[in-house]
Tab-separated table of C-alpha atoms in Angstrom:
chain	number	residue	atom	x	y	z
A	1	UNK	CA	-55.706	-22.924	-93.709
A	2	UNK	CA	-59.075	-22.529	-92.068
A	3	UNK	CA	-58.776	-20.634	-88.844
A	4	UNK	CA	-61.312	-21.944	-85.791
A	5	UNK	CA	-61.262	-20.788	-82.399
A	6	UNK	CA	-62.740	-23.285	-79.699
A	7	UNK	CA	-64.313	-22.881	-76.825
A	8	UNK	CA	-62.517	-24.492	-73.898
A	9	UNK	CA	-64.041	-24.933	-70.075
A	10	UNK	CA	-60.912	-23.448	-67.892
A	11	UNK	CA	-61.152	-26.198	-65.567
A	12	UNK	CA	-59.492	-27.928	-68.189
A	13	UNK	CA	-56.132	-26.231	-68.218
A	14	UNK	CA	-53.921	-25.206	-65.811
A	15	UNK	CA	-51.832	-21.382	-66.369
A	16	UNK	CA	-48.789	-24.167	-67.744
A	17	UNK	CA	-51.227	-25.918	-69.925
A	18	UNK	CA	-52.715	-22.283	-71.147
A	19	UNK	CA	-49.262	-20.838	-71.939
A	20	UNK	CA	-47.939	-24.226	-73.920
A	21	UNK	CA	-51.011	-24.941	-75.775
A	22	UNK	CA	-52.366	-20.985	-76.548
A	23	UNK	CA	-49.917	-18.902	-76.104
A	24	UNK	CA	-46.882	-20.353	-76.920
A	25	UNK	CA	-48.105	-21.000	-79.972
A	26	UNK	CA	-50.160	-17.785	-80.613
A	27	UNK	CA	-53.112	-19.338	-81.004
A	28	UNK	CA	-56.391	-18.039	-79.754
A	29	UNK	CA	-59.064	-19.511	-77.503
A	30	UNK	CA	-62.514	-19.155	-75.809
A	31	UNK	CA	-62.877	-19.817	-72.364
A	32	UNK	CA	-65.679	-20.847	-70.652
A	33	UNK	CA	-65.389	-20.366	-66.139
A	34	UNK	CA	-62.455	-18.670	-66.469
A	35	UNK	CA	-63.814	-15.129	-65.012
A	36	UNK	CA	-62.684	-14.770	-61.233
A	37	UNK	CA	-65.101	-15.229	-58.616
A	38	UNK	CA	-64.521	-11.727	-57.332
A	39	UNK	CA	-65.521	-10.568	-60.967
A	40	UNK	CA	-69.160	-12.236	-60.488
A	41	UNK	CA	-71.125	-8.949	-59.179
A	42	UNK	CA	-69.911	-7.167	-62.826
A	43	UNK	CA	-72.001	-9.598	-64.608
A	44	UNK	CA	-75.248	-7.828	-63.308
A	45	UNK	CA	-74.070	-4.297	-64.055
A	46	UNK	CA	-76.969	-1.674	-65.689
A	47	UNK	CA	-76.304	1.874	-66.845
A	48	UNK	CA	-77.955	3.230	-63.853
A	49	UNK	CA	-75.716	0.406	-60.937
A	50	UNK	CA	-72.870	2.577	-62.467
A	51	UNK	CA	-74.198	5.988	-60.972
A	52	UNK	CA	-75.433	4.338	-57.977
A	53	UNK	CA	-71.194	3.060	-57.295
A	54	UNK	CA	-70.629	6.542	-58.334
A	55	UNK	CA	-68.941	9.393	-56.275
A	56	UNK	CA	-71.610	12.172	-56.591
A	57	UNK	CA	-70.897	14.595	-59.525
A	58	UNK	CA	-68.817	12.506	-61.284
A	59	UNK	CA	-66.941	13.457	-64.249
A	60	UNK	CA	-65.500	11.006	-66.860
A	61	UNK	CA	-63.471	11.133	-70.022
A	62	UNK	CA	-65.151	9.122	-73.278
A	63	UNK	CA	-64.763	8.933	-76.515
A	64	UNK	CA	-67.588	10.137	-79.158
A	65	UNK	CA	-68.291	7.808	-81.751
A	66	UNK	CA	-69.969	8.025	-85.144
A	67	UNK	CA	-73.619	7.322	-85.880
A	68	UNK	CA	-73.191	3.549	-86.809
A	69	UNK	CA	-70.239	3.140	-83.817
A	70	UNK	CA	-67.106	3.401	-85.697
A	71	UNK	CA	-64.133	4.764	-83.703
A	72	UNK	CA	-61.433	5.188	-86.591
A	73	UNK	CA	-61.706	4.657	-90.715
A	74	UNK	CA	-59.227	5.299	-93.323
A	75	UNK	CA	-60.067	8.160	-95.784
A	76	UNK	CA	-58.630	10.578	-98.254
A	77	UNK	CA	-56.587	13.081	-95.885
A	78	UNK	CA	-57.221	15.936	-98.922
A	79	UNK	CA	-60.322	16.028	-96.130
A	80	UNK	CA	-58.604	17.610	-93.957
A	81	UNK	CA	-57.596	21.399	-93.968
A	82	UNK	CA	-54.030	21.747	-93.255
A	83	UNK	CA	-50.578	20.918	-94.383
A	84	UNK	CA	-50.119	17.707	-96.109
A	85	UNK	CA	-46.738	17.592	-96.664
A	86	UNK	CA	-45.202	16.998	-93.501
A	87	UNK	CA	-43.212	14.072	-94.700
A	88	UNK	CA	-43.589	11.083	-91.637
A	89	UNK	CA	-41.434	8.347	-91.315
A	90	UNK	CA	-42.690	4.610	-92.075
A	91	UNK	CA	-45.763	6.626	-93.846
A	92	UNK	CA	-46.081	4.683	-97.290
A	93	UNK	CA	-49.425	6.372	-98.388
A	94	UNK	CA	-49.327	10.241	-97.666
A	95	UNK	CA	-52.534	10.773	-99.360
A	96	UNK	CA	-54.506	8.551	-96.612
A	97	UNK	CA	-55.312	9.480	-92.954
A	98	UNK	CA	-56.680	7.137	-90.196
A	99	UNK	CA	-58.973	9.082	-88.982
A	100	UNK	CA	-60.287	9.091	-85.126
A	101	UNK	CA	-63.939	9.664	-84.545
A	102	UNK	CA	-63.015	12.455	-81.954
A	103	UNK	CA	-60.424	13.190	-79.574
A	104	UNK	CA	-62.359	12.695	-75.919
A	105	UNK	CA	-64.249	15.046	-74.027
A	106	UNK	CA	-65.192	15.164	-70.938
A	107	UNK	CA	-68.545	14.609	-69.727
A	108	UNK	CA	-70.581	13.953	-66.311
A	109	UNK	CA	-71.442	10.226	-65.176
A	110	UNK	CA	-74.963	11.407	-66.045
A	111	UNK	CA	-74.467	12.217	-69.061
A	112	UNK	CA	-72.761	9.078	-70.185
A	113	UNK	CA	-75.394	6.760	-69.006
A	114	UNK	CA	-78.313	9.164	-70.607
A	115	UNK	CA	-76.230	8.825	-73.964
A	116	UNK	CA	-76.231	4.911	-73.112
A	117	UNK	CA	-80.119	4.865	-72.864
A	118	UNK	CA	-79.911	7.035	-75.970
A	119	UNK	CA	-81.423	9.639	-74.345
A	120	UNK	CA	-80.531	13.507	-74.120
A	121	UNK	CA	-78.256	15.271	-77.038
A	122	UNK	CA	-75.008	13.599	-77.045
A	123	UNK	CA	-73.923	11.509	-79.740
A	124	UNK	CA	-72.540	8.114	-78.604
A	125	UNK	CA	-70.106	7.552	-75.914
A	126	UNK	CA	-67.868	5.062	-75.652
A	127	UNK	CA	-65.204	4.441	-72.189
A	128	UNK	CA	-62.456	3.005	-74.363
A	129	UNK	CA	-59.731	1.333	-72.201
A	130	UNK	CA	-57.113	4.084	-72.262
A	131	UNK	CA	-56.144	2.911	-68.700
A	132	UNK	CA	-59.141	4.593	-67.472
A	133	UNK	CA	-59.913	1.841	-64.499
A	134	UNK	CA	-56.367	4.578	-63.197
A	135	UNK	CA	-58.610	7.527	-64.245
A	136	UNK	CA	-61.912	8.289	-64.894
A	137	UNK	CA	-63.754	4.966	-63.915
A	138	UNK	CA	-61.317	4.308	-60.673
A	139	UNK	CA	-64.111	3.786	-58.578
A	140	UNK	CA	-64.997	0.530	-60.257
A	141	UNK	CA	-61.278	-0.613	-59.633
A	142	UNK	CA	-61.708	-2.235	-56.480
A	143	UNK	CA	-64.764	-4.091	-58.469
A	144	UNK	CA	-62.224	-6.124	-60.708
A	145	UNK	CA	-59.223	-7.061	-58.450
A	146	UNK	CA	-56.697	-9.123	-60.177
A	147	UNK	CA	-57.099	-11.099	-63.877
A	148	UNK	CA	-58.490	-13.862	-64.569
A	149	UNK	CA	-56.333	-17.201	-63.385
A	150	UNK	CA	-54.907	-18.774	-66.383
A	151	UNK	CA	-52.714	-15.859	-66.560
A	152	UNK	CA	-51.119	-16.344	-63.269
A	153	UNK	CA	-47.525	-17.195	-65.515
A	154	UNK	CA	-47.469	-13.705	-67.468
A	155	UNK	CA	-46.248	-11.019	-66.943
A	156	UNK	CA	-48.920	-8.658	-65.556
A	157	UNK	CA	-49.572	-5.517	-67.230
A	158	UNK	CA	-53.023	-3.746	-66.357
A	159	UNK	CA	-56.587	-4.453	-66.744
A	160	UNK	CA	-58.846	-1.802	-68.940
A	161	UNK	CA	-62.469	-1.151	-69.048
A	162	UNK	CA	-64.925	-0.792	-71.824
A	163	UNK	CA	-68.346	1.073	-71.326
A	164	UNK	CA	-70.677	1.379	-74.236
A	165	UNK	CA	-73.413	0.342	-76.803
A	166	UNK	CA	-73.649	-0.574	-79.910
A	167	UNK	CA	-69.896	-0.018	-81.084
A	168	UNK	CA	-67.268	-1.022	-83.960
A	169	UNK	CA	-63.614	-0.853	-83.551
A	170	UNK	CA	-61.515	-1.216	-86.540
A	171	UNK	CA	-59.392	-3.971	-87.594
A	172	UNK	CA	-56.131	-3.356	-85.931
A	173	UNK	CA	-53.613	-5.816	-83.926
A	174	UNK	CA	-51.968	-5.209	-80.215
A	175	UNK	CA	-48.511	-6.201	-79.141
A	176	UNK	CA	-49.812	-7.471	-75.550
A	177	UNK	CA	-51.275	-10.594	-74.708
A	178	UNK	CA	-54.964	-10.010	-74.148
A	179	UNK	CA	-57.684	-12.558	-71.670
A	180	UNK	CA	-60.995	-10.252	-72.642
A	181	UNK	CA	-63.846	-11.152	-70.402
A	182	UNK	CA	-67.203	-9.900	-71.474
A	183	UNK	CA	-68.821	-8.764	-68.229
A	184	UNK	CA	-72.229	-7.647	-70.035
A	185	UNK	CA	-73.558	-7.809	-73.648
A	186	UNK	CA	-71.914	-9.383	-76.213
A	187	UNK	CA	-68.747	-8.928	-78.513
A	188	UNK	CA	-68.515	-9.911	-81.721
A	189	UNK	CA	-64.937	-10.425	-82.816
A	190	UNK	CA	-63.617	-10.551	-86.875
A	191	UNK	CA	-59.925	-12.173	-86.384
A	192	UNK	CA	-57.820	-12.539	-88.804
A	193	UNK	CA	-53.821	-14.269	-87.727
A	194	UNK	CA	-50.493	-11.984	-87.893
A	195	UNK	CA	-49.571	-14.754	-90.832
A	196	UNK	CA	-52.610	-11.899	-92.870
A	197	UNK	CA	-50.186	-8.932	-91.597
A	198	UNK	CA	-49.002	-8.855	-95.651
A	199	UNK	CA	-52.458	-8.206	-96.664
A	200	UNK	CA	-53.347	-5.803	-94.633
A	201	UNK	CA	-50.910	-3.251	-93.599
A	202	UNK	CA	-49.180	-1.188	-96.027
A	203	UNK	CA	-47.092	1.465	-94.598
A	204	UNK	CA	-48.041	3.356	-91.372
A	205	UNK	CA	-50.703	5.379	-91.315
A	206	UNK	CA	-50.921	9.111	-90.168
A	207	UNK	CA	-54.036	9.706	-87.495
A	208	UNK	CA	-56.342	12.794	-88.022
A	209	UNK	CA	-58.247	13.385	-84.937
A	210	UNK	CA	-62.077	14.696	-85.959
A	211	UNK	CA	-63.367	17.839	-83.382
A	212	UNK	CA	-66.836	16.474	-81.913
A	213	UNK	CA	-68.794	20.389	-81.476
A	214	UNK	CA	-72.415	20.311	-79.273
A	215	UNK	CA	-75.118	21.578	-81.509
A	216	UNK	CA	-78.445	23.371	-79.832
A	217	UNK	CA	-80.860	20.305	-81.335
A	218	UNK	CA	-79.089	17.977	-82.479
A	219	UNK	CA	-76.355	15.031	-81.216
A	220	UNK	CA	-73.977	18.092	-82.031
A	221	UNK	CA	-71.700	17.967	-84.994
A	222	UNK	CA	-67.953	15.795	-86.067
A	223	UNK	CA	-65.757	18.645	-87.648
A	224	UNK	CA	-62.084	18.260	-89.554
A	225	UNK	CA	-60.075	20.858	-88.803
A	226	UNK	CA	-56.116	21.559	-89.386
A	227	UNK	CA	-55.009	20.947	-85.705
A	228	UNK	CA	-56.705	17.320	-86.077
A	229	UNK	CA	-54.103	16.375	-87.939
A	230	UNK	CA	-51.211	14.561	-86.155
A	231	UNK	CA	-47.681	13.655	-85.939
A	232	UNK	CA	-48.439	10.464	-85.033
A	233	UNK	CA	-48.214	7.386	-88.020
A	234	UNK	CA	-49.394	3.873	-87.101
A	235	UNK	CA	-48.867	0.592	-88.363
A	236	UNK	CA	-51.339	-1.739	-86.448
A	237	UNK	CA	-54.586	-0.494	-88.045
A	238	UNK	CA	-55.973	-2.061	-91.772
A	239	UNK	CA	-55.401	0.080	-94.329
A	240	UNK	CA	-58.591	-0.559	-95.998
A	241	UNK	CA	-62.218	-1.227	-94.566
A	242	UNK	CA	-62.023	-5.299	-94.856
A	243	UNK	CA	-66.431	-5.211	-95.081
A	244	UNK	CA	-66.484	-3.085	-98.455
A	245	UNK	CA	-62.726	-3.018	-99.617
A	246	UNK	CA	-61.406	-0.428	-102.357
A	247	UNK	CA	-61.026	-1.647	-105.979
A	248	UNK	CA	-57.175	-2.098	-105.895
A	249	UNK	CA	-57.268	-3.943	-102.295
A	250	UNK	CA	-60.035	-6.527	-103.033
A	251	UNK	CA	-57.713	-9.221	-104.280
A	252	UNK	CA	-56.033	-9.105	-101.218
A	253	UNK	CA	-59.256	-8.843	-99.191
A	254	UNK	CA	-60.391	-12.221	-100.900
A	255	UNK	CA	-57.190	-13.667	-99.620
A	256	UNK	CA	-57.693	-13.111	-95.603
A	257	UNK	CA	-58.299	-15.922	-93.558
A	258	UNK	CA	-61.016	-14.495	-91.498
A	259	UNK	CA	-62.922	-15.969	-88.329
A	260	UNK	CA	-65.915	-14.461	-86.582
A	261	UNK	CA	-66.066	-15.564	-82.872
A	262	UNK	CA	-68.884	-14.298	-80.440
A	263	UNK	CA	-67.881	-13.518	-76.855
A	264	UNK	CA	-71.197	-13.858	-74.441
A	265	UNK	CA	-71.043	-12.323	-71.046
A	266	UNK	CA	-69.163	-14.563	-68.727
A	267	UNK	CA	-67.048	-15.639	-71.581
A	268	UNK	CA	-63.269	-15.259	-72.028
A	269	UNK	CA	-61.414	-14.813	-75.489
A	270	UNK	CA	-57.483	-15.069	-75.236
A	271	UNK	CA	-56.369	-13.043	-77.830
A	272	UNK	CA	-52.552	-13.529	-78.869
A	273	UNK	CA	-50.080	-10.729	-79.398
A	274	UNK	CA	-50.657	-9.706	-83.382
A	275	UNK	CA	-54.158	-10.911	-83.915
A	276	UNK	CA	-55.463	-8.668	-86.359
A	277	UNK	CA	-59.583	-7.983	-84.683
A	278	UNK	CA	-62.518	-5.664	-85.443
A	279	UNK	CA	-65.129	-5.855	-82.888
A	280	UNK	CA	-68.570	-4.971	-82.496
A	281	UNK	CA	-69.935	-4.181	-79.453
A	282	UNK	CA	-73.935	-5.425	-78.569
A	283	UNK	CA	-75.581	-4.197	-75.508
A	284	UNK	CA	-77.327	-6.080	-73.166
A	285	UNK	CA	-81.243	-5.053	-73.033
A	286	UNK	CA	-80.169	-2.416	-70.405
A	287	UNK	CA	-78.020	-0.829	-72.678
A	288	UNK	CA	-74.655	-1.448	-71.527
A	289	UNK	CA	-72.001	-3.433	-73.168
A	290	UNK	CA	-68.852	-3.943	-70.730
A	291	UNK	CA	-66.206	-5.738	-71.540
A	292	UNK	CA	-62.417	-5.928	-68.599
A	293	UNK	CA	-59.508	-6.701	-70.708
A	294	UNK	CA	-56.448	-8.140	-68.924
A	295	UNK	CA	-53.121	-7.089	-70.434
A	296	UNK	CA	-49.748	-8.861	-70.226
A	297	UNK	CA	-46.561	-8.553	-71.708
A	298	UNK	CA	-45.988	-9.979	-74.876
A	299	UNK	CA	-44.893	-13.500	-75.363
A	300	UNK	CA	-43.655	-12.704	-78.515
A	301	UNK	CA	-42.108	-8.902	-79.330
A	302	UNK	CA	-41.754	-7.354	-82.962
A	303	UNK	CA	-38.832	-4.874	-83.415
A	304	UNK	CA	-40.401	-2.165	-84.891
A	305	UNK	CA	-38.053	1.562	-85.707
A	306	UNK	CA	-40.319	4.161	-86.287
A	307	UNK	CA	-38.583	4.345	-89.832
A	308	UNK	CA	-39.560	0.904	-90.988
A	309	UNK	CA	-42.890	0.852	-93.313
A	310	UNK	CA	-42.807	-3.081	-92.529
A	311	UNK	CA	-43.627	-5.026	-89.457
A	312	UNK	CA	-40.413	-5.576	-87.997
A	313	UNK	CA	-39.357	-9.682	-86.976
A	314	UNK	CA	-40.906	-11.450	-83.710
A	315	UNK	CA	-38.617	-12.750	-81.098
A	316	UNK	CA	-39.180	-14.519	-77.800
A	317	UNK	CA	-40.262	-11.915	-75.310
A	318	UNK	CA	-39.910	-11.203	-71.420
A	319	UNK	CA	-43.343	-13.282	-70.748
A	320	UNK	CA	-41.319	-16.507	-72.652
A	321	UNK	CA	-38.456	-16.097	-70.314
A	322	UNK	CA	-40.140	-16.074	-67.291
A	323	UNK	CA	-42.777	-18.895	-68.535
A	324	UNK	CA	-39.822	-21.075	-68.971
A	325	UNK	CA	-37.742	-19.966	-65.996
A	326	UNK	CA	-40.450	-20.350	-63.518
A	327	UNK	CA	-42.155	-23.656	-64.962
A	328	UNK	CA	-38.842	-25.810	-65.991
A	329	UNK	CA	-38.706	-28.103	-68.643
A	330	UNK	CA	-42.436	-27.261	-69.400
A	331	UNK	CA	-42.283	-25.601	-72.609
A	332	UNK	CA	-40.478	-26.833	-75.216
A	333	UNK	CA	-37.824	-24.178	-76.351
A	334	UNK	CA	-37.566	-23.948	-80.576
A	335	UNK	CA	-40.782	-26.021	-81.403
A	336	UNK	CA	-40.359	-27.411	-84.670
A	337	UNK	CA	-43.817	-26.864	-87.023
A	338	UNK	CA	-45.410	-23.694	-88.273
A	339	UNK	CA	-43.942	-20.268	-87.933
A	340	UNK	CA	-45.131	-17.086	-87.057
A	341	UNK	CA	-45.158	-14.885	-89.833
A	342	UNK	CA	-43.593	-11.528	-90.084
A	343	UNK	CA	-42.954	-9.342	-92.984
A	344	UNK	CA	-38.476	-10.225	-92.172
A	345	UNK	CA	-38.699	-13.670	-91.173
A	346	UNK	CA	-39.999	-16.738	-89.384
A	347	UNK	CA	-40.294	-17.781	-85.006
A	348	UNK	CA	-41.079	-21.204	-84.364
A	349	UNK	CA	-43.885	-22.308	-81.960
A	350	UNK	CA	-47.082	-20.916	-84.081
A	351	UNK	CA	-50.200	-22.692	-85.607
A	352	UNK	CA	-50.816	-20.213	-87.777
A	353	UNK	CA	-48.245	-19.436	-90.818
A	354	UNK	CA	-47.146	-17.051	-93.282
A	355	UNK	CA	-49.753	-16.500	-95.868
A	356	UNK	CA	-48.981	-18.575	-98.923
A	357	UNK	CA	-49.555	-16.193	-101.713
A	358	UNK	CA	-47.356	-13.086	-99.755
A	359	UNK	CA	-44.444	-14.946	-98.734
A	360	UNK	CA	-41.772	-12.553	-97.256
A	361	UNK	CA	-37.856	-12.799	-98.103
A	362	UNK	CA	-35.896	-13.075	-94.786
């Protein structure tokens, strides 16, 4: 199946419309006017409009990222000094690590926006949602009240910020239900559909968090070292880099049914619940890319035990209930046609299905 995403004015939907043709079938969509009105002023933000809404002497907590933007990669954890054989639970691999650019540091508002412009002896910076419009960037809170309208019949959850440059976040899903509006800059999304989970997750995968150091001359140093390494094991992240895949993965690689989609500054992208996406972040002229994402409970949910080295099955979550209880008779309940796919079994409602060379016994 050939996976599209089209771009949609929001005039043309209402929130029912929006949750009965996108979400309730997990389907993805671009949406043009569908930014709030109050959002508007974001649209014209610049590295230094950010220190001039700034309380003086500002201090924020980013995230370091790599030379070329990466925030995480899988690698051989016989990198890392330390004991490797704490045995995890759901870990299928033990001899690969996700690893994490750097755990995040704390920095002034000056310094950010210098690293932004590229200037001064930090490496790049990235503000990477983390709930940080409730933290470090709370003073641009007031700037983004609410979420964007077609959302009015989920189930709110929070909205997040992004603040950086020239960025690359690696292919991973999120069990939310996501309206991203690019405020400045441009993001370039690779999607592939949860029906591609089979082909790209195999086993959680423990994180190793690299140690960024400041070095007198330099953008300062990334360093493995033995307390990097975690207790935590993920599942939602690629176990292989899907732009240069590893010998014994490229079969699999060849099978994905990827999409590239282009978010432009006053743009929406609803992203469903389990849409696998790498993104790449492209600054405006200024320097900034800035991205709000607006988070809501999960139509769908995925049982998922800690113990369990496959994606557990999706069922009809607490957004579904309420869709249906507060908009009767407008979605129709069991929707016979393509299913969701899941590494235990089927849901009805989805456009996009199982793959057809990893089908799944129930």
């Amino acid at each position: 199946m050939k996976i599209s995403v089209e771009r949609v004015p929001a005039e043309n939907l209402t929130p029912e419309s929006f949750v009965r043709e996108y979400v309730a079938t997990n389907t993805p969509v671009l949406l043009q006017g569908a930014i709030p009105e109050s959002w508007a002023p974001c649209l014209s933000w610049t590295p230094e409009s950010l220190l001039e809404m700034a309380p003086s002497e500002l201090r924020v907590k980013v995230a370091p990222l790599m030379e070329d933007g990466r925030d995480k990669w899988v690698e051989d954890a016989s990198l890392w000094p330390g004991r490797h054989d704490v045995k995890l639970p759901g870990v299928v691999h033990g001899n690969l690590v996700l690893a994490v650019a750097a755990s995040r540091i704390e920095v002034s508002l000056a310094d950010f926006v210098a690293s932004l412009r590229k200037e001064g002896q930090w490496p790049a910076l990235y503000a990477d949602g983390a709930a940080n419009l409730e933290k470090s960037f709370e003073f641009l809170r007031c700037k983004l009240p609410g979420f964007p309208a077609l959302g009015e019949r989920l189930l709110f959850k929070r909205t997040d910020l992004w603040l950086g440059g020239e960025t690359l976040s690696t292919l991973h899903f999120d069990n939310v239900e996501n309206l991203f509006a690019q405020l400045v800059g441009e993001k370039e999304f690779l999607l592939c559909p949860p029906g591609d989970t089979p082909l790209l997750a195999d086993g959680r995968l423990r994180k190793a968090y690299a140690t960024w150091q400041a070095s007198e001359g330099s953008k300062g140093n990334f360093e493995r070292k033995a307390e990097g390494l975690s207790d935590e094991a993920v599942m939602n992240y690629a176990v292989y880099d899907v732009d240069d895949p590893p010998e014994e993965y490229a079969e699999l690689a060849a099978q994905l049914r990827k999409t590239v989609v282009t978010v432009r500054a006053g743009e929406v992208l609803y992203l469903p619940f389990g849409w696998w996406h790498q993104v790449r972040g492209r600054p405006s002229p200024s320097g900034l890319c800035c991205s709000a994402a607006s988070f809501f409970q999960p139509f769908f949910v995925r049982l998922q035990p800690k113990s369990l080295s496959l994606t557990g099955p999706l069922l009809r979550g607490a957004a579904a209930g309420r869709a249906e209880a507060t908009n009767e008779g407008f979605l129709m309940k069991g929707t016979p046609g393509a299913v969701l796919e899941t590494q235990r079994g089927p849901v009805a409602g989805s456009r996009f299905g199982r793959h057809p060379s990893k089908r799944s016994k129930c």
